[in-house]
XYZ file of C-alpha atoms in Angstrom:
599
model
C -49.912 44.496 -14.068
C -48.420 42.170 -16.715
C -45.205 40.560 -15.801
C -42.664 39.707 -18.393
C -42.064 35.629 -19.223
C -38.314 36.173 -18.389
C -38.858 37.839 -15.324
C -40.884 34.929 -14.006
C -38.233 32.292 -15.245
C -35.518 33.945 -13.537
C -37.514 34.078 -10.443
C -38.491 30.478 -10.586
C -34.745 29.352 -11.326
C -33.210 31.428 -8.315
C -35.997 30.317 -5.993
C -35.677 26.518 -7.192
C -33.687 24.602 -4.636
C -30.908 22.066 -5.784
C -30.515 18.774 -3.469
C -33.170 20.316 -0.999
C -30.836 23.741 -0.528
C -31.461 27.213 -2.640
C -28.168 27.795 -4.449
C -26.181 30.973 -3.874
C -22.972 32.197 -5.547
C -19.725 30.719 -4.431
C -17.544 33.173 -2.960
C -14.387 34.288 -4.300
C -12.570 33.676 -0.725
C -14.312 32.896 2.463
C -13.378 33.314 5.915
C -12.359 30.169 8.247
C -13.370 31.864 11.451
C -16.470 30.776 13.139
C -19.208 32.871 13.760
C -20.985 30.849 16.548
C -21.344 32.249 20.210
C -18.801 31.645 22.286
C -19.018 28.379 24.470
C -21.333 26.797 22.277
C -20.340 23.543 20.431
C -21.281 23.571 16.759
C -21.978 19.881 16.789
C -23.746 17.092 18.796
C -21.284 14.794 20.749
C -21.832 11.464 22.157
C -23.076 11.351 25.772
C -20.014 11.444 28.165
C -17.818 13.793 25.912
C -20.404 16.721 26.478
C -18.230 18.301 29.233
C -14.955 18.011 27.197
C -16.290 19.266 24.334
C -17.778 22.178 25.629
C -14.370 23.010 27.799
C -12.759 22.666 24.646
C -14.983 25.364 23.129
C -14.805 27.902 25.667
C -11.052 27.607 25.570
C -11.021 28.550 21.943
C -13.612 31.092 21.761
C -13.862 32.810 24.885
C -10.039 34.668 24.241
C -9.726 37.519 22.494
C -6.294 36.466 21.498
C -7.351 33.229 20.217
C -9.547 32.692 17.236
C -12.337 30.107 16.975
C -12.176 28.143 13.622
C -15.331 26.510 12.112
C -15.485 22.930 12.788
C -17.120 20.408 10.615
C -17.427 16.745 11.485
C -17.905 14.791 8.394
C -15.681 14.973 5.115
C -16.981 17.160 2.083
C -17.116 15.247 -1.128
C -14.377 17.218 -2.979
C -12.237 15.766 0.242
C -13.344 12.466 -0.447
C -12.871 12.874 -4.067
C -9.037 13.745 -3.199
C -8.654 10.749 -1.253
C -9.579 9.042 -4.769
C -6.333 10.801 -6.337
C -4.435 9.531 -3.523
C -5.190 5.468 -3.968
C -4.885 5.682 -7.652
C -1.361 7.141 -7.482
C -0.849 4.476 -4.859
C -2.414 1.803 -7.063
C -0.154 2.632 -10.037
C 3.045 2.605 -8.189
C 2.221 -0.920 -6.743
C 1.322 -2.330 -9.721
C 4.556 -1.035 -11.585
C 6.777 -1.942 -9.039
C 6.309 -5.684 -7.516
C 7.779 -6.754 -4.481
C 10.973 -8.534 -5.682
C 13.920 -7.895 -3.299
C 14.630 -5.349 -0.381
C 15.247 -2.786 -3.031
C 11.676 -2.780 -4.243
C 10.334 -2.786 -0.627
C 12.150 0.531 0.183
C 11.233 1.879 -2.980
C 7.642 1.108 -1.963
C 8.003 2.269 1.472
C 9.741 5.725 0.497
C 7.193 6.400 -2.423
C 4.071 5.690 0.069
C 6.042 7.979 2.520
C 6.359 11.017 -0.028
C 2.343 10.218 -0.957
C 1.002 9.598 2.460
C 2.619 12.612 3.998
C 1.553 14.968 1.245
C -1.920 13.844 1.646
C -1.778 14.330 5.337
C -0.639 17.823 5.099
C -3.173 18.681 2.907
C -5.659 17.272 4.962
C -4.560 18.665 8.012
C -5.330 22.263 5.953
C -8.540 20.853 4.915
C -10.524 19.521 8.344
C -9.213 22.889 10.195
C -9.399 25.871 7.622
C -11.327 24.705 4.319
C -14.240 26.794 3.137
C -16.468 26.304 0.076
C -14.784 28.798 -2.041
C -13.544 29.501 -5.612
C -10.108 29.857 -3.965
C -10.310 26.392 -2.223
C -11.403 24.562 -5.115
C -8.724 26.256 -7.372
C -6.059 24.997 -4.704
C -7.944 21.391 -4.566
C -7.638 21.428 -8.411
C -3.472 21.957 -7.780
C -3.780 19.083 -5.323
C -5.550 16.932 -7.807
C -2.604 17.565 -10.375
C -0.040 16.954 -7.895
C -1.278 13.438 -7.441
C -1.440 12.863 -11.209
C 2.353 14.042 -10.909
C 3.115 11.554 -8.382
C 1.519 8.805 -11.299
C 3.647 10.134 -13.888
C 6.918 10.124 -11.239
C 5.799 6.762 -9.857
C 6.655 4.987 -13.259
C 10.572 5.869 -12.968
C 10.791 5.470 -9.414
C 13.818 3.448 -8.696
C 16.244 4.602 -5.692
C 18.700 1.674 -6.222
C 19.565 3.472 -10.011
C 19.460 7.398 -9.284
C 22.469 7.691 -11.405
C 20.705 6.198 -14.597
C 17.653 8.467 -14.658
C 16.802 11.784 -12.896
C 13.657 12.051 -14.494
C 11.256 10.573 -11.979
C 13.007 12.558 -9.208
C 13.045 15.826 -11.341
C 9.371 15.371 -11.692
C 8.982 14.559 -8.172
C 10.885 17.892 -7.154
C 8.788 19.748 -9.351
C 5.601 18.145 -8.075
C 6.411 18.578 -4.115
C 7.465 22.009 -4.766
C 4.050 22.825 -6.135
C 2.491 21.061 -3.441
C 4.132 23.092 -0.793
C 3.414 26.450 -2.342
C -0.272 26.035 -2.650
C -0.446 24.966 0.962
C 1.848 28.089 2.053
C -0.540 30.091 -0.093
C -3.651 28.626 1.485
C -1.974 29.342 5.106
C -1.234 32.966 4.247
C -5.038 33.182 3.474
C -5.597 31.991 6.889
C -3.292 34.280 8.583
C -4.681 37.124 7.101
C -8.302 36.498 8.505
C -6.568 35.592 11.726
C -4.066 38.693 12.053
C -5.704 40.190 14.866
C -5.503 36.971 17.081
C -2.033 37.067 18.547
C -1.762 33.538 19.748
C -2.548 32.435 16.132
C 0.138 34.521 14.110
C 3.386 32.456 15.511
C 2.091 28.698 14.594
C 0.676 29.971 11.481
C 3.693 32.301 10.545
C 6.261 29.141 11.344
C 4.313 27.015 9.257
C 4.253 29.019 6.021
C 7.769 29.819 6.750
C 8.528 25.816 6.912
C 6.253 25.260 3.870
C 8.152 27.899 1.787
C 11.618 26.389 2.908
C 10.750 22.923 2.047
C 9.516 24.246 -1.397
C 12.623 26.063 -1.834
C 14.449 22.853 -1.065
C 12.775 20.857 -3.696
C 13.219 23.877 -6.099
C 17.058 23.835 -5.488
C 17.190 20.214 -5.946
C 16.573 20.628 -9.564
C 19.653 22.125 -10.327
C 22.128 20.130 -8.496
C 19.964 16.877 -7.868
C 20.144 15.058 -4.289
C 17.807 12.191 -3.865
C 14.671 13.819 -2.886
C 13.735 11.105 -0.841
C 15.986 11.836 1.802
C 14.502 15.182 2.317
C 10.990 13.898 2.102
C 11.491 12.445 5.566
C 12.055 15.580 7.311
C 8.625 16.722 5.974
C 7.080 15.918 9.274
C 8.657 19.129 10.748
C 6.896 21.330 8.511
C 3.898 22.040 10.702
C 4.589 22.905 14.409
C 1.969 20.899 15.788
C 0.364 23.353 18.093
C -3.345 23.326 19.670
C -4.733 26.355 17.955
C -3.794 25.127 14.310
C -3.848 21.332 14.461
C -6.907 20.586 16.497
C -9.666 19.573 14.525
C -12.155 17.769 16.833
C -13.416 14.226 16.026
C -12.766 14.718 12.147
C -9.297 13.985 11.749
C -10.316 10.342 13.652
C -13.160 9.992 11.015
C -10.800 11.001 7.963
C -7.708 8.889 9.295
C -10.550 6.093 9.288
C -11.689 6.541 5.779
C -8.177 6.726 4.578
C -7.967 3.464 6.262
C -10.657 2.102 4.436
C -9.727 3.218 0.982
C -5.851 1.664 1.528
C -7.558 -1.429 2.615
C -9.489 -1.288 -0.443
C -6.628 -0.859 -2.625
C -5.010 -4.038 -1.159
C -8.178 -5.913 -1.989
C -7.931 -4.442 -5.627
C -4.236 -6.159 -5.826
C -5.344 -9.202 -4.226
C -8.342 -9.543 -6.658
C -6.289 -8.548 -9.438
C -4.276 -11.530 -8.591
C -6.868 -14.077 -8.433
C -8.370 -12.814 -11.763
C -4.867 -13.330 -13.293
C -4.489 -16.863 -12.018
C -8.247 -17.650 -13.211
C -7.404 -16.124 -16.540
C -3.913 -18.264 -17.142
C -4.348 -21.261 -15.010
C -6.239 -24.562 -16.327
C -7.108 -25.795 -13.012
C -7.292 -24.408 -9.256
C -5.868 -26.794 -7.119
C -6.960 -26.948 -3.715
C -4.122 -25.140 -2.190
C -4.938 -22.217 -4.242
C -8.445 -22.230 -3.262
C -7.870 -22.397 0.441
C -5.328 -19.696 0.350
C -8.129 -17.452 -1.116
C -10.399 -18.020 1.324
C -7.565 -17.884 4.173
C -6.476 -14.417 2.600
C -10.224 -12.897 2.343
C -10.808 -14.012 5.999
C -7.490 -11.969 6.729
C -8.495 -8.957 4.911
C -11.759 -8.986 7.114
C -10.192 -9.980 10.263
C -7.935 -6.595 9.384
C -11.197 -4.479 9.393
C -12.522 -6.157 12.536
C -9.198 -5.226 14.334
C -9.195 -1.587 13.389
C -12.785 -0.314 12.980
C -14.710 -2.878 15.340
C -12.063 -3.452 18.477
C -10.961 0.199 18.722
C -13.082 2.825 20.190
C -11.962 6.342 19.657
C -13.227 8.623 22.193
C -12.245 12.630 21.833
C -8.827 12.841 21.799
C -6.790 15.711 23.223
C -3.824 17.522 21.616
C -1.116 14.657 22.450
C -2.956 11.723 22.009
C -4.569 13.234 18.516
C -0.926 13.815 17.278
C 0.144 10.302 18.601
C -3.104 8.700 16.751
C -2.765 10.740 13.307
C 1.013 10.287 12.848
C 0.902 6.506 14.013
C -1.298 5.749 10.967
C 1.674 5.730 8.734
C 3.267 2.690 10.033
C -0.494 1.329 10.419
C -1.397 2.064 6.814
C 1.674 0.809 5.171
C 1.585 -2.497 7.182
C -2.095 -3.109 6.117
C -0.977 -2.121 2.489
C 2.251 -5.019 2.577
C 0.240 -7.323 4.724
C -2.461 -7.616 1.826
C 0.048 -7.245 -1.041
C 1.941 -10.148 0.534
C -1.108 -12.335 0.814
C -1.387 -11.621 -3.238
C 2.041 -12.525 -3.694
C 1.861 -15.612 -1.687
C -1.224 -16.574 -3.880
C 0.588 -16.130 -6.891
C 3.648 -17.719 -5.551
C 1.713 -20.840 -4.576
C 0.319 -20.950 -8.225
C 3.608 -20.445 -10.383
C 5.953 -22.902 -8.077
C 4.365 -26.246 -9.182
C 4.833 -25.434 -12.914
C 8.278 -24.286 -12.235
C 9.010 -27.363 -10.239
C 7.736 -29.185 -12.866
C 9.675 -27.650 -15.876
C 13.022 -28.359 -13.484
C 12.106 -31.732 -13.153
C 11.386 -32.557 -17.066
C 14.805 -30.576 -17.599
C 16.702 -32.588 -15.156
C 16.966 -35.375 -17.616
C 19.843 -33.405 -19.636
C 21.705 -33.014 -15.965
C 25.376 -33.955 -16.625
C 28.251 -34.695 -13.631
C 30.321 -31.546 -12.781
C 33.330 -32.534 -14.971
C 31.263 -32.179 -18.469
C 30.668 -28.676 -19.860
C 27.637 -29.895 -21.516
C 24.492 -31.471 -21.094
C 23.936 -34.832 -21.221
C 22.470 -36.908 -23.991
C 22.862 -40.029 -23.086
C 19.439 -41.001 -22.256
C 18.405 -40.502 -26.024
C 19.270 -42.161 -29.003
C 19.198 -39.367 -31.625
C 18.584 -35.651 -32.148
C 14.830 -36.474 -33.027
C 14.504 -38.240 -29.819
C 15.785 -35.237 -28.149
C 13.429 -32.817 -30.149
C 10.467 -34.927 -29.230
C 11.039 -35.192 -25.626
C 11.840 -31.333 -25.363
C 8.437 -30.776 -27.153
C 6.430 -33.106 -25.166
C 7.986 -31.172 -22.165
C 6.545 -28.095 -23.280
C 3.149 -29.872 -23.852
C 3.428 -30.579 -20.072
C 4.109 -26.919 -19.184
C 1.381 -25.789 -21.720
C -1.371 -28.256 -19.897
C -0.671 -25.480 -17.039
C -2.166 -23.019 -18.818
C -5.529 -22.196 -20.127
C -6.622 -22.859 -23.727
C -3.417 -22.103 -26.042
C -1.778 -19.275 -24.014
C 1.431 -21.064 -23.584
C 1.948 -21.842 -27.485
C 0.481 -18.707 -28.589
C 2.793 -16.781 -25.902
C 5.873 -18.699 -26.097
C 7.345 -19.898 -29.737
C 9.569 -23.108 -29.792
C 9.101 -23.708 -33.170
C 12.748 -22.352 -33.895
C 14.434 -23.894 -30.901
C 13.010 -27.337 -31.986
C 13.885 -27.225 -35.607
C 17.489 -25.973 -34.822
C 17.834 -29.172 -32.552
C 17.096 -31.197 -35.484
C 19.032 -29.212 -38.126
C 22.539 -29.047 -36.228
C 25.305 -30.093 -38.678
C 27.833 -31.921 -36.447
C 27.179 -35.715 -35.854
C 24.783 -36.488 -32.829
C 26.205 -36.331 -29.478
C 29.757 -35.556 -30.378
C 31.326 -32.571 -28.475
C 30.091 -29.765 -31.392
C 27.010 -31.261 -31.196
C 26.612 -31.197 -27.639
C 27.923 -27.625 -27.315
C 25.343 -26.192 -29.925
C 22.357 -28.233 -28.170
C 23.394 -27.282 -24.772
C 23.090 -23.459 -25.813
C 19.817 -24.005 -27.529
C 18.106 -25.928 -24.339
C 19.784 -23.719 -21.778
C 18.174 -20.745 -23.687
C 15.004 -22.175 -23.745
C 15.134 -23.507 -20.231
C 15.655 -19.888 -18.913
C 12.871 -18.326 -21.568
C 10.021 -20.620 -20.388
C 10.557 -19.924 -16.726
C 10.749 -16.007 -17.841
C 7.535 -16.443 -19.590
C 5.896 -18.002 -16.468
C 6.987 -15.188 -14.322
C 5.842 -12.630 -16.706
C 2.610 -13.952 -17.479
C 1.651 -14.148 -13.775
C 3.188 -10.450 -13.471
C 5.816 -11.498 -10.705
C 8.454 -9.522 -12.599
C 10.993 -9.647 -15.286
C 14.612 -10.311 -14.996
C 17.110 -8.286 -17.126
C 19.935 -10.389 -17.708
C 23.309 -8.664 -18.347
C 25.300 -11.532 -19.464
C 23.286 -12.411 -22.568
C 24.819 -11.348 -25.641
C 23.667 -8.520 -27.711
C 24.791 -10.274 -31.181
C 22.285 -12.358 -33.096
C 24.231 -15.428 -32.544
C 22.994 -17.555 -29.517
C 24.787 -16.537 -26.063
C 27.611 -18.874 -25.312
C 27.296 -21.850 -22.980
C 28.992 -19.717 -20.030
C 26.552 -17.026 -20.490
C 23.489 -19.118 -20.502
C 24.764 -20.910 -17.326
C 25.247 -17.238 -15.929
C 21.771 -16.596 -16.782
C 20.471 -19.468 -15.532
C 22.166 -19.153 -12.272
C 21.012 -15.217 -12.070
C 17.359 -16.556 -12.683
C 17.546 -19.120 -10.011
C 18.648 -16.460 -7.589
C 16.292 -13.998 -8.752
C 13.220 -16.445 -8.252
C 14.902 -17.455 -4.635
C 15.096 -13.629 -3.989
C 11.512 -13.093 -4.803
C 10.142 -15.796 -2.506
C 12.708 -15.099 0.294
C 11.559 -11.168 0.057
C 7.594 -12.205 0.259
C 8.583 -14.655 3.195
C 10.133 -11.831 5.064
C 8.010 -8.669 4.528
C 4.620 -10.526 4.874
C 4.702 -11.829 8.494
C 6.769 -8.590 9.399
C 4.148 -6.501 7.813
C 1.129 -8.430 9.711
C 2.857 -8.186 12.844
C 3.772 -4.569 12.879
C -0.283 -4.123 12.229
C -1.110 -6.178 15.036
C 1.678 -3.744 17.315
C 0.542 -0.577 15.666
C -3.219 -1.499 16.600
C -1.894 -2.117 19.982
C -0.525 1.562 20.333
C -3.753 2.824 18.902
C -5.739 0.745 21.363
C -3.630 2.685 23.890
C -4.116 5.927 22.661
C -7.917 5.570 21.782
C -8.892 4.603 25.881
C -8.633 7.163 28.221
C -9.514 5.058 31.034
C -7.864 1.700 30.680
C -9.481 -1.390 32.522
C -7.569 -4.726 33.098
C -9.357 -5.956 30.022
C -7.780 -3.135 27.880
C -4.391 -4.265 28.937
C -5.078 -7.817 27.975
C -6.123 -6.781 24.486
C -3.001 -4.795 24.200
C -0.621 -7.512 25.562
C -2.171 -10.012 23.044
C -1.739 -7.848 20.186
C 2.170 -6.980 21.046
C 2.643 -10.667 21.718
C 1.040 -11.607 18.319
C 2.754 -8.862 16.816
C 6.209 -10.102 17.977
C 5.379 -13.818 17.244
C 4.958 -13.024 13.748
C 7.799 -10.633 13.135
C 9.992 -14.022 14.214
C 8.724 -16.119 11.733
C 11.502 -15.075 8.800
C 13.732 -16.004 11.619
C 12.629 -19.281 11.963
C 12.170 -20.152 8.138
C 14.536 -18.127 5.964
C 17.683 -19.913 7.200
C 15.903 -23.139 6.750
C 14.702 -22.539 3.261
C 15.193 -25.801 1.214
C 15.249 -27.775 4.186
C 12.909 -28.483 7.178
C 10.901 -25.423 6.681
C 10.061 -25.839 3.091
C 6.981 -27.457 3.569
C 5.745 -24.700 5.748
C 7.114 -21.370 3.552
C 6.234 -22.794 0.161
C 2.530 -23.622 0.998
C -0.547 -21.573 2.133
C 0.893 -22.103 5.784
C 2.347 -18.346 6.137
C -1.187 -16.747 5.322
C -3.118 -19.153 7.504
C -0.732 -18.565 10.326
C -1.037 -14.883 9.982
C -5.001 -15.395 9.707
C -5.293 -17.732 12.720
C -2.889 -15.138 14.926
C -5.200 -12.153 13.916
C -8.441 -14.498 14.717
C -7.224 -15.204 18.451
C -6.409 -11.689 19.059
C -10.421 -11.179 17.879
C -11.720 -14.226 19.999
C -9.792 -13.172 22.825
C -11.180 -9.655 22.625
C -14.501 -10.751 22.343
C -14.300 -13.303 25.537
C -12.848 -10.065 27.786
C -15.848 -8.076 26.725
C -18.251 -10.645 27.665
C -16.468 -11.441 30.750
C -16.364 -7.712 31.808
C -19.996 -7.429 30.768
C -20.892 -10.257 33.161
C -18.678 -8.774 36.038
C -20.362 -5.405 35.392
C -23.890 -7.098 35.341
C -23.455 -9.111 38.603
C -22.127 -5.775 40.574
C -25.065 -4.007 39.182
C -27.611 -7.000 40.751
C -25.430 -6.894 43.581
C -26.265 -3.102 44.095
C -30.031 -3.582 43.486
C -29.889 -6.374 45.860
C -28.439 -4.352 48.731
C -30.666 -1.212 47.827
C -33.985 -3.395 48.297
C-alpha cells in the first residue's frame, strides 16, 4: 500500500519535537488545580526542609475543602519577559525625572510604588495560578500594555503641578483600571475551577471584589479627578493574604531575587550612562572622577553580596513570606536610589570644578553692594572687556571635548553687542547695558553646563517674554534663582544618597532576621551591625547639611560620601565573613571534642 507524501509529511511534523519536547496544541483555558497524589511534593527540596515541605503538601492536598494548586519552582520565560517591561517603564521614568529636589524624590517614590505594586499583584497571581493557555497569554499581553501605559504617563508625571496638566494622571487611572480588571477576570477563572472547595471561595471572592472596587475607584477618578497617587497606596489591601491564595512556596523568594537583580541592573545602566556622558563631554578625567567610579562599582558589587551572598533563605511560612515579600518594596527603592545617588555624585564632582572656575572668572566683574551695576574698572576699554569674556569662554571650552562648547553655546552675538554699545565706555548707560549682557551670559553658560551633563534644566520665571534683553533686576533674580537651584540639587543628593544606603542596610537586617528560622549569636551580631551601619549612614545628612560651605564642604563636595557608604558596606561584609569563620571553627572544635570523647 502506497502512502501519500502529504500524509507522511504531516506525521513527521506532528512527531518532530521542538526543543526536545513534542509540541501540542495550546489549550484555550487550563485548570490551575494540581493533579498530583495527596501528600506527595511536586519538587525536590533542599535537605533539612523535606519534612516541612511534605507537611505543607499534606495540609493542602488531603482536605476535600481545600484545593491543591500546581506549584512551579522556576519562572517561565513569559514572566521574565514581563519583568523587562517593568524595568523599561522604570528606566524611562528615572531618565526623564532626575533627582533635583524633594518634590522629584517624592515623584520617584510614588511612581515606583505604583509600578512596583502593579508588578507584585500580577506576579502573585502568576506564581500561584498561572497556566500555559491562550487565556493566560492574552492576559499577559494586557499586562505588557499596562507597563507601556506607565511609560506614556511617566513623561508628564509631576505631583507638584497636578492642576496644570491632568493627562498623566488620567492615563494612570485608565492603565491601573485596566490592570485591576484584568486581574479580576483571571481570579474569576480560578474561582470557577475552585468553586467546589469551600475554603477557597471566600478568599478568592474577597480578592475579586477588592480588585473590582479599586478599578471602579480609578474609573471614577476620570470624571471628577483626584490625585490617583494617594489611592494607589491603598492597593496593598486589595489581596486578602491567606494561606490558600498567597502561599507559593520557594518561587516567591526566587522571583523577588530576580527582580532585585533587575532593579540593580537598571541602576547600573543609569550609572554607566552617567559615566559615558562624562567620557563624551569631558576633555580630561580627573583622579577624583576615576576614584569615584571605582568606589561606585565596588559599592554596587557590595550591594549584590549583601543581598544574594549573605542572606540565606529557607522555606518561609505564611507570615514570614508576607513580611519578606512586602519588605522588598523599601529594599528595591533603597537600591535604586543608592545607585542613582552614586551616579549623581559622579556627575556633580565632574560639573562642580567647571562651575567653580566659571564663577571665579566672572568674579572680576564683582562690585560693591551699593553699585547696581557690575564693575568694569579693571578694564581699559570695551574691547578689553570683550577680550576677557572671550578668553573666559575659552577656559570653559577647555573642559569640554573638542568644540562641543563652542558648537553648543553661541557667544558671538553677546561679544558683538559688548563692542557695539552706543554709550561711552564705563558710563552708567554703558554699564547698565553691559551688565544685562554679562549677567545673561553668566546664567546661560551655567545652564548649558548642567544641561549637557543631564543634571536638569531650570525654568526661570523672571525672564522677559519680549525680544529685548531682560532688565538687570530680572537678571539678578534669575542668577539668584539658578544659584539656589544648583545648591538644592547638591543638597538633595547629599541627603537622599546616604539615607537610601542606610535604609538598604536596615532592610537587609530585617530580611536576615526573617529568613533565618534558627538564629545563632552570629546572626544577631550581623543584624546589629547592619542596623548600626544603616543608622550611622542616615545621620550623615544631619552632620553635613547644616555645615555646607563651611567645615564639611571638603567632605560633601568630594568622593568621600560615596567612599564612606562603600566602606560601611565593606565593614559589614567583613564582619559577616569573620563571624562565619568563627562559627565554623567553634563547630569544628566541638566536633573534634566529641570525636575524642567517643574514641
